[in-house]
Coordinates of N, CA, C and O in Angstrom, one line a residue:
M1 N 11.4 -53.9 54.9 CA 11.8 -55.3 54.8 C 12.8 -55.8 53.4 O 12.6 -54.9 52.6
D2 N 13.8 -56.2 53.7 CA 14.9 -56.4 52.5 C 14.5 -57.6 51.6 O 14.7 -58.8 52.5
V3 N 14.5 -57.7 50.3 CA 14.1 -58.8 49.5 C 15.5 -59.0 48.7 O 15.7 -58.2 47.9
Q4 N 15.8 -60.3 48.8 CA 17.4 -60.3 48.1 C 16.6 -61.1 46.8 O 16.1 -62.3 47.0
R5 N 17.0 -60.4 45.6 CA 16.8 -61.2 44.3 C 18.2 -61.7 43.6 O 19.1 -61.0 43.5
T6 N 18.1 -62.9 43.3 CA 19.3 -63.9 42.6 C 18.3 -64.4 41.3 O 17.7 -65.2 41.4
D7 N 19.2 -63.7 40.2 CA 19.0 -64.7 38.8 C 19.6 -65.9 39.0 O 21.0 -66.4 39.7
L8 N 18.9 -67.1 38.6 CA 19.7 -68.5 38.6 C 20.0 -69.2 37.3 O 18.5 -69.4 36.9
P9 N 20.9 -68.7 36.8 CA 21.1 -69.1 35.5 C 20.5 -70.5 35.0 O 21.0 -71.8 35.9
G10 N 19.8 -70.6 34.0 CA 18.8 -72.0 33.4 C 17.9 -72.4 34.4 O 17.4 -73.5 34.2
I11 N 17.7 -71.7 35.2 CA 16.6 -72.0 36.5 C 15.6 -71.1 36.2 O 14.3 -71.2 36.4
G12 N 15.8 -69.8 36.8 CA 14.8 -68.8 37.1 C 15.7 -67.5 37.8 O 16.4 -67.3 37.9
T13 N 14.5 -67.7 39.0 CA 14.8 -66.1 40.0 C 14.3 -66.7 41.3 O 13.5 -67.5 41.4
S14 N 15.4 -66.1 42.3 CA 15.1 -66.5 43.5 C 14.9 -65.3 44.5 O 15.7 -64.3 44.3
H15 N 13.8 -65.1 45.1 CA 13.7 -63.9 46.0 C 13.5 -64.5 47.7 O 12.8 -65.3 47.9
V16 N 14.7 -64.0 48.4 CA 14.7 -64.5 49.7 C 14.4 -63.3 50.2 O 14.9 -62.0 50.5
V17 N 13.7 -63.6 51.6 CA 13.5 -62.6 52.6 C 13.8 -63.1 54.0 O 13.8 -64.2 54.3
T18 N 14.6 -62.1 55.0 CA 14.9 -62.3 56.1 C 14.2 -61.9 57.0 O 13.8 -60.7 57.2
T19 N 13.4 -62.5 58.0 CA 12.0 -62.3 58.9 C 12.8 -61.5 60.1 O 14.2 -61.4 60.1
A20 N 12.1 -60.7 61.1 CA 12.9 -60.2 62.1 C 13.1 -60.7 63.1 O 14.2 -60.6 63.7
R21 N 12.7 -62.5 62.9 CA 13.6 -63.3 63.9 C 15.2 -64.1 63.1 O 15.4 -64.7 63.8
G22 N 15.3 -63.4 62.5 CA 16.6 -63.7 61.4 C 16.5 -65.3 60.8 O 17.1 -65.6 60.1
R23 N 15.1 -65.7 60.4 CA 14.9 -66.9 59.3 C 15.0 -66.2 58.2 O 14.2 -65.3 57.8
R24 N 15.4 -67.5 57.2 CA 15.4 -66.7 55.7 C 14.2 -67.5 55.2 O 14.5 -69.0 55.2
I25 N 13.4 -67.0 54.4 CA 12.5 -68.0 53.6 C 12.4 -67.5 52.2 O 12.9 -66.1 52.0
G26 N 12.4 -68.3 51.3 CA 12.5 -68.0 49.8 C 11.7 -68.4 48.7 O 10.9 -69.7 49.3
I27 N 11.4 -68.0 47.5 CA 10.8 -68.4 46.4 C 11.4 -68.2 45.3 O 12.4 -67.5 44.9
V28 N 11.5 -69.6 45.2 CA 12.4 -69.7 43.8 C 11.4 -70.1 42.6 O 10.4 -70.7 42.7
S29 N 11.6 -69.0 41.5 CA 10.3 -68.9 40.3 C 11.1 -69.6 39.2 O 12.2 -68.7 38.8
H30 N 10.9 -71.1 38.8 CA 11.5 -71.7 37.8 C 10.9 -71.0 36.3 O 9.6 -70.6 36.3
R31 N 11.8 -71.1 35.3 CA 11.4 -70.5 34.0 C 9.9 -71.4 33.7 O 9.3 -71.1 32.9
S32 N 9.8 -72.5 34.2 CA 8.8 -73.3 33.9 C 7.6 -73.2 34.3 O 6.1 -73.5 33.9
G33 N 7.6 -71.7 35.1 CA 6.5 -71.5 35.7 C 6.1 -72.1 37.4 O 5.5 -71.8 38.2
R34 N 7.0 -73.2 37.3 CA 6.8 -74.0 38.6 C 7.3 -72.7 40.0 O 8.3 -72.0 39.7
R35 N 6.7 -72.9 41.1 CA 7.4 -72.1 42.0 C 7.8 -73.1 43.4 O 7.1 -74.0 43.4
D36 N 9.0 -73.1 44.2 CA 9.2 -73.6 45.0 C 9.4 -72.5 46.2 O 10.3 -71.8 46.4
L37 N 8.9 -72.9 47.6 CA 8.9 -72.3 48.7 C 9.9 -72.8 49.6 O 10.2 -74.1 49.8
V38 N 11.1 -72.3 49.8 CA 12.1 -72.8 50.3 C 12.2 -71.8 52.0 O 12.4 -70.9 52.1
I39 N 12.6 -72.9 52.8 CA 13.4 -72.5 54.2 C 14.5 -72.7 54.5 O 14.9 -73.9 54.3
Y40 N 15.4 -71.9 54.7 CA 16.8 -72.0 54.9 C 17.1 -72.6 56.5 O 16.7 -71.9 57.4
D41 N 18.0 -73.0 56.5 CA 18.8 -73.4 58.0 C 19.4 -72.1 58.4 O 19.8 -71.1 58.0
K42 N 18.9 -72.4 59.9 CA 19.4 -71.2 60.9 C 20.8 -70.9 60.9 O 21.5 -69.8 60.9
E43 N 21.7 -72.0 61.2 CA 22.9 -71.9 61.3 C 23.5 -71.6 59.9 O 24.8 -71.1 59.9
D44 N 23.1 -72.4 59.0 CA 23.9 -71.8 57.5 C 22.9 -71.4 56.5 O 22.2 -72.0 55.8
P45 N 22.7 -69.8 56.1 CA 21.8 -69.5 55.6 C 21.6 -69.7 54.2 O 20.8 -69.5 53.5
D46 N 22.9 -70.5 53.6 CA 22.6 -70.7 52.2 C 22.2 -72.5 51.9 O 22.3 -72.5 50.8
T47 N 21.8 -73.0 53.3 CA 21.5 -74.4 53.0 C 19.9 -74.5 53.2 O 19.4 -73.8 54.3
S48 N 19.1 -75.3 52.3 CA 17.6 -75.4 52.5 C 17.7 -76.1 53.5 O 18.3 -77.5 53.1
V49 N 16.5 -76.2 54.3 CA 16.0 -77.4 55.1 C 14.8 -78.1 54.5 O 14.4 -79.2 55.0
V50 N 14.1 -77.2 53.9 CA 12.8 -77.7 53.7 C 12.6 -76.9 52.1 O 12.7 -75.6 52.1
S51 N 12.1 -77.6 51.1 CA 11.5 -77.3 50.1 C 10.5 -77.8 49.3 O 10.1 -79.0 49.4
V52 N 9.6 -76.9 49.5 CA 7.9 -77.4 48.9 C 7.6 -76.8 47.3 O 7.7 -75.7 47.0
A53 N 7.2 -77.8 46.6 CA 7.1 -77.4 45.3 C 5.6 -76.9 45.2 O 4.7 -78.0 45.6
L54 N 5.3 -76.0 44.6 CA 3.9 -75.4 44.4 C 3.5 -75.3 42.8 O 3.9 -74.9 42.2
A55 N 2.3 -75.9 42.9 CA 1.4 -75.9 41.8 C 1.0 -74.3 41.5 O 0.9 -73.9 42.3
A56 N 0.8 -73.9 40.2 CA 0.4 -72.5 40.0 C -0.6 -71.9 41.0 O -0.7 -71.0 41.5
D57 N -1.8 -72.8 41.1 CA -3.1 -72.5 41.9 C -2.8 -72.2 43.4 O -3.2 -71.5 43.8
E58 N -1.7 -73.4 43.9 CA -1.4 -73.2 45.0 C -0.4 -72.1 45.5 O -0.7 -71.2 46.5
A59 N 0.2 -71.7 44.3 CA 1.3 -70.4 44.5 C 0.4 -69.1 44.7 O 0.6 -68.2 45.3
N60 N -0.4 -69.4 44.0 CA -1.5 -68.0 43.6 C -2.4 -68.0 45.2 O -2.6 -66.7 45.6
A61 N -2.8 -69.0 45.7 CA -3.6 -69.0 46.9 C -2.6 -68.5 47.8 O -3.1 -67.6 48.6
L62 N -1.3 -68.9 48.0 CA -0.4 -68.2 48.9 C 0.0 -67.1 48.8 O -0.1 -66.3 49.7
A63 N 0.0 -66.5 47.6 CA 0.0 -65.1 47.6 C -0.8 -64.4 48.0 O -0.6 -63.2 48.6
E64 N -2.0 -64.7 47.6 CA -3.3 -64.0 48.2 C -3.3 -63.8 49.7 O -3.9 -62.7 50.3
Y65 N -3.2 -65.0 50.4 CA -3.1 -65.0 51.6 C -1.8 -64.1 52.3 O -1.8 -63.6 53.5
L66 N -0.9 -64.2 51.8 CA 0.4 -63.4 52.2 C 0.4 -61.8 51.8 O 1.2 -60.9 52.1
G67 N -0.6 -61.6 50.7 CA -1.1 -60.1 50.8 C -0.6 -59.5 49.5 O 0.1 -58.6 49.1
T68 N -1.4 -60.1 48.3 CA -1.2 -59.7 47.0 C -1.2 -58.2 46.7 O -0.6 -57.7 46.0
A69 N -2.3 -57.8 47.7 CA -2.4 -56.1 47.5 C -1.2 -55.3 47.8 O -1.0 -54.3 47.2
R70 N -0.4 -55.6 48.7 CA 0.9 -55.0 49.2 C 1.9 -55.0 47.8 O 2.5 -53.9 47.5
I71 N 1.9 -56.3 47.0 CA 2.6 -56.2 45.8 C 2.3 -55.1 44.7 O 2.9 -54.5 44.3
V72 N 0.7 -54.9 44.5 CA 0.2 -54.2 43.9 C 0.6 -52.7 44.3 O 0.9 -51.6 43.5
E73 N 0.8 -52.4 45.6 CA 0.8 -50.9 46.2 C 2.3 -50.6 46.1 O 2.4 -49.7 45.2
Q74 N 3.2 -51.7 46.0 CA 4.6 -51.5 45.7 C 4.9 -51.2 44.3 O 5.4 -50.3 44.0
L75 N 4.2 -52.1 43.4 CA 4.5 -51.8 41.8 C 3.8 -50.1 41.7 O 4.3 -49.4 40.8
A76 N 2.7 -49.8 42.1 CA 2.0 -48.5 42.0 C 3.0 -47.7 42.5 O 3.4 -46.4 41.8
E77 N 3.9 -47.6 43.7 CA 4.8 -46.5 44.3 C 6.1 -46.8 43.3 O 6.5 -45.6 43.0
M78 N 6.6 -47.8 42.6 CA 7.4 -47.9 41.8 C 7.2 -47.0 40.5 O 8.2 -46.2 40.3
Q79 N 5.8 -47.0 40.0 CA 5.2 -46.3 39.0 C 5.3 -44.9 38.9 O 6.0 -43.9 38.3
R80 N 5.2 -44.4 40.1 CA 5.0 -43.0 40.8 C 6.5 -42.5 41.0 O 6.8 -41.3 40.5
Q81 N 7.6 -43.4 40.9 CA 9.1 -42.8 41.2 C 9.6 -43.0 39.8 O 10.4 -42.1 39.8
V82 N 9.2 -43.9 39.1 CA 9.8 -43.7 37.7 C 9.3 -42.9 36.6 O 8.2 -43.3 36.2
A83 N 9.9 -41.5 36.3 CA 9.2 -40.5 35.8 C 8.9 -41.4 34.3 O 9.7 -41.9 33.6
G84 N 7.8 -40.9 33.9 CA 7.3 -41.3 32.6 C 6.7 -42.7 32.2 O 6.5 -43.2 31.3
L85 N 7.1 -43.7 33.3 CA 6.6 -45.2 33.4 C 5.2 -45.1 33.7 O 4.5 -44.7 34.6
V86 N 4.3 -45.9 32.4 CA 2.8 -46.1 32.7 C 2.9 -47.7 32.5 O 3.4 -48.3 31.6
T87 N 1.6 -48.1 33.3 CA 1.3 -49.4 33.3 C 0.0 -49.4 32.9 O -1.1 -48.5 33.5
E88 N -0.6 -50.3 32.0 CA -1.6 -50.4 31.4 C -2.4 -51.8 31.5 O -1.7 -52.7 31.2
Q89 N -4.0 -51.9 31.8 CA -4.2 -53.0 31.7 C -5.3 -53.2 30.3 O -6.3 -52.4 30.5
L90 N -5.0 -53.9 29.6 CA -5.9 -53.5 28.2 C -6.4 -55.4 28.0 O -5.9 -56.4 28.2
V91 N -7.8 -55.2 27.6 CA -8.5 -56.5 27.3 C -8.3 -57.0 26.0 O -8.5 -56.3 24.9
I92 N -8.2 -58.1 25.9 CA -8.0 -58.8 24.2 C -9.5 -58.7 24.1 O -10.4 -59.9 24.3
T93 N -10.2 -58.1 23.1 CA -11.5 -58.1 22.9 C -12.0 -59.3 21.8 O -11.1 -59.7 21.0
P94 N -13.0 -59.8 21.6 CA -13.3 -60.7 20.7 C -13.1 -60.5 19.2 O -12.4 -61.5 18.3
G95 N -13.0 -59.4 18.9 CA -12.7 -58.6 17.6 C -11.1 -58.2 17.3 O -11.0 -57.9 16.3
S96 N -10.5 -58.8 18.6 CA -9.3 -58.2 18.3 C -8.4 -59.2 17.1 O -8.7 -60.2 16.9
P97 N -7.5 -58.6 16.6 CA -6.8 -59.4 15.2 C -5.8 -60.1 16.0 O -5.3 -61.2 15.2
Y98 N -5.7 -60.0 17.4 CA -4.6 -61.1 18.0 C -5.2 -62.1 18.5 O -4.7 -62.8 19.3
A99 N -6.7 -62.2 19.0 CA -7.1 -63.1 19.6 C -7.2 -64.6 18.8 O -7.3 -64.4 17.5
G100 N -6.6 -65.4 19.8 CA -6.4 -66.8 19.2 C -5.2 -67.0 18.3 O -4.8 -67.7 17.7
R101 N -4.1 -65.8 18.4 CA -2.9 -66.0 17.8 C -1.8 -65.9 18.8 O -2.2 -65.4 20.1
A102 N -0.5 -66.0 18.5 CA 0.8 -66.0 19.5 C 1.0 -64.7 19.9 O 0.8 -63.8 19.1
L103 N 1.4 -64.5 21.3 CA 2.0 -63.0 21.5 C 3.1 -62.2 20.7 O 2.9 -61.2 20.4
G104 N 4.0 -63.1 20.1 CA 5.2 -62.8 19.6 C 4.7 -62.1 18.2 O 5.2 -61.3 17.7
D105 N 3.2 -62.7 17.5 CA 2.7 -62.2 16.4 C 2.4 -60.6 16.6 O 2.3 -59.9 15.5
T106 N 2.3 -60.0 17.8 CA 1.8 -59.0 17.8 C 2.9 -57.7 17.6 O 2.8 -56.5 17.0
R107 N 4.0 -58.3 18.2 CA 5.7 -57.4 17.7 C 5.8 -56.1 18.4 O 6.1 -54.8 18.2
A108 N 4.7 -56.2 19.7 CA 4.4 -55.1 20.3 C 5.7 -54.0 20.9 O 5.7 -52.8 20.8
R109 N 6.7 -55.0 21.5 CA 7.6 -53.9 21.7 C 8.7 -53.5 20.7 O 8.9 -52.0 20.8
T110 N 8.7 -54.2 20.0 CA 9.4 -53.4 18.4 C 8.4 -52.4 17.9 O 9.3 -51.3 17.4
R111 N 7.4 -52.5 17.8 CA 6.4 -51.4 17.1 C 6.2 -50.5 17.7 O 5.7 -49.3 17.4
T112 N 6.2 -50.4 19.2 CA 5.7 -49.4 20.2 C 6.5 -48.9 21.2 O 6.4 -48.0 21.8
G113 N 7.5 -49.9 21.6 CA 8.4 -49.7 22.4 C 8.1 -50.1 23.9 O 8.7 -49.8 24.9
A114 N 6.6 -50.3 24.2 CA 6.1 -51.1 25.2 C 6.0 -52.5 25.5 O 6.1 -52.9 24.3
S115 N 6.3 -52.9 26.5 CA 6.2 -54.4 26.8 C 5.2 -55.0 27.5 O 4.3 -54.2 28.3
I116 N 4.7 -56.4 27.0 CA 3.8 -56.8 27.7 C 4.3 -57.8 28.7 O 5.0 -58.7 28.3
V117 N 4.2 -57.6 29.8 CA 4.7 -58.0 30.9 C 4.1 -59.3 31.6 O 4.5 -60.1 32.3
A118 N 2.8 -59.5 31.4 CA 1.9 -60.2 32.1 C 0.5 -60.4 31.0 O 0.3 -59.6 30.6
V119 N -0.1 -61.5 31.6 CA -1.5 -61.9 30.9 C -2.2 -62.5 32.0 O -1.9 -63.4 32.7
V120 N -3.5 -62.1 32.3 CA -4.2 -62.4 33.4 C -5.4 -63.0 32.6 O -6.2 -62.6 31.9
R121 N -5.7 -64.4 33.0 CA -6.6 -65.2 32.2 C -7.6 -65.8 33.3 O -6.8 -66.8 34.0
G122 N -8.9 -65.2 33.6 CA -9.5 -65.7 34.6 C -8.7 -65.7 36.0 O -8.5 -64.4 36.2
S123 N -8.6 -66.6 36.9 CA -7.8 -66.0 38.0 C -6.1 -66.4 38.1 O -5.6 -66.4 39.0
E124 N -6.0 -66.7 36.7 CA -4.6 -67.1 36.5 C -3.6 -65.9 35.9 O -3.8 -65.1 35.3
V125 N -2.4 -65.9 36.5 CA -1.7 -64.5 36.1 C -0.5 -65.5 35.5 O 0.2 -66.1 35.9
I126 N -0.1 -65.1 33.9 CA 0.9 -65.5 33.4 C 1.7 -64.5 33.5 O 2.0 -63.2 32.5
A127 N 3.0 -64.2 34.2 CA 4.0 -63.2 34.2 C 5.2 -63.6 33.1 O 5.4 -64.6 32.9
S128 N 5.5 -62.5 32.6 CA 6.8 -63.0 31.4 C 6.2 -63.9 30.5 O 6.8 -64.6 30.3
P129 N 5.1 -63.7 29.6 CA 4.5 -64.7 28.6 C 5.6 -64.8 27.6 O 6.3 -63.7 27.2
R130 N 5.9 -66.0 27.2 CA 6.7 -66.2 26.0 C 6.0 -65.6 24.8 O 5.0 -65.5 24.6
P131 N 7.0 -65.5 23.7 CA 6.4 -65.2 22.2 C 5.4 -66.2 22.0 O 4.5 -66.0 21.2
D132 N 5.4 -67.2 22.1 CA 4.7 -68.3 21.8 C 3.3 -68.5 22.6 O 2.3 -69.2 22.1
F133 N 3.2 -67.7 23.6 CA 1.8 -67.9 24.2 C 0.8 -67.4 23.4 O 0.7 -66.3 22.7
G134 N -0.2 -68.2 23.3 CA -1.6 -67.9 22.8 C -2.4 -67.1 23.7 O -2.8 -67.0 24.7
L135 N -2.6 -65.8 22.7 CA -3.8 -65.1 23.4 C -5.0 -65.0 23.0 O -5.5 -65.8 22.1
H136 N -6.1 -65.0 24.0 CA -7.5 -65.0 24.0 C -8.4 -64.6 23.9 O -7.9 -63.5 25.0
A137 N -9.6 -64.2 23.5 CA -10.4 -63.0 23.8 C -10.7 -63.2 25.3 O -10.9 -64.4 25.9
G138 N -10.7 -62.0 25.9 CA -11.1 -61.8 27.3 C -9.8 -61.9 28.5 O -10.1 -61.7 29.5
D139 N -8.7 -62.3 27.8 CA -7.2 -62.1 28.3 C -7.4 -60.7 29.0 O -7.4 -59.6 27.9
L140 N -6.7 -60.3 30.1 CA -6.3 -59.0 30.4 C -4.7 -58.9 30.3 O -4.0 -59.7 30.6
V141 N -4.6 -58.0 29.3 CA -2.8 -57.9 29.1 C -2.2 -56.5 29.8 O -2.9 -55.4 29.7
V142 N -1.1 -56.8 30.5 CA -0.5 -55.9 31.6 C 0.7 -55.5 30.6 O 1.5 -56.3 29.9
V143 N 0.6 -53.7 30.1 CA 1.6 -53.0 29.4 C 2.3 -52.4 30.2 O 1.6 -51.4 30.9
V144 N 3.6 -52.0 30.1 CA 4.6 -51.2 30.8 C 5.4 -50.4 29.6 O 5.7 -50.9 28.7
G145 N 5.3 -48.9 29.6 CA 6.1 -48.3 28.8 C 5.5 -46.9 28.8 O 5.1 -46.7 30.1
T146 N 6.2 -46.0 28.1 CA 5.6 -44.9 28.0 C 4.2 -44.5 27.7 O 3.4 -45.8 27.3
A147 N 3.5 -43.4 27.9 CA 2.2 -43.4 27.6 C 1.9 -43.6 26.2 O 0.9 -44.2 26.3
A148 N 2.8 -43.0 25.3 CA 2.9 -43.2 23.8 C 2.8 -44.6 23.6 O 2.1 -45.0 22.6
G149 N 3.7 -45.5 24.0 CA 3.7 -46.7 24.0 C 2.6 -47.6 24.2 O 2.0 -48.6 23.6
T150 N 2.3 -47.5 25.4 CA 1.1 -48.3 26.0 C -0.2 -47.9 25.1 O -0.8 -48.8 24.8
E151 N -0.4 -46.6 24.8 CA -1.6 -46.1 23.9 C -1.3 -46.8 22.8 O -2.1 -47.6 22.0
G152 N 0.0 -47.2 22.0 CA 0.4 -47.7 20.7 C 0.0 -49.3 20.9 O -0.7 -49.9 19.9
V153 N 0.1 -50.0 22.0 CA -0.2 -51.5 22.1 C -1.7 -51.5 22.1 O -2.6 -52.4 21.8
A154 N -2.4 -50.6 23.0 CA -4.1 -50.7 23.2 C -4.5 -50.5 21.3 O -5.3 -51.0 20.9
T155 N -4.0 -49.9 20.6 CA -4.5 -49.4 19.4 C -4.0 -50.7 18.3 O -4.9 -51.1 17.6
L156 N -2.9 -51.3 18.6 CA -2.3 -52.7 18.0 C -3.3 -53.9 18.5 O -3.8 -54.4 17.5
L157 N -3.6 -53.8 19.5 CA -4.4 -55.0 19.9 C -5.8 -55.1 19.5 O -6.8 -55.8 19.3
T158 N -6.4 -53.6 19.2 CA -7.5 -53.5 18.8 C -7.6 -53.4 17.1 O -8.5 -54.0 16.7
D159 N -6.7 -52.8 16.5 CA -6.8 -52.4 15.0 C -6.0 -53.4 14.4 O -5.8 -53.4 13.0
G160 N -4.9 -54.0 14.7 CA -3.9 -54.8 14.2 C -2.6 -53.8 14.0 O -2.4 -52.7 13.8

């Protein structure tokens, strides 16, 4: 199946799938975190006939029903295909010097070369968190980089 990804300047990103029956269905991920489910016209594939704004919990529930496990499998496969790329999940401990501070304060990418690409807080996933995003004890931080870089982030989050 082909997923067409399009950057929407000033808005976010669009991911569109064409079904086996020729219908186009898409998700517009706004920079604000809002998600829109879009169904396109059969006759004019660039025109939407229905657009449904989804709250974060609605988008998460829909993703679960549609198979987030498959997305995780695809990410794992990508990791195997990209030599040297490592994904780590690190917990912000209560004693972390960054618990209660902004993500940008870590300067993780500058200091280690690895990137914090998501934060999982409870059942909520915050993809591409902004530098002003506040880290809390118990957050699960998803880090991508080299083995040395992700290890550096682990040390940074524990020791400062």
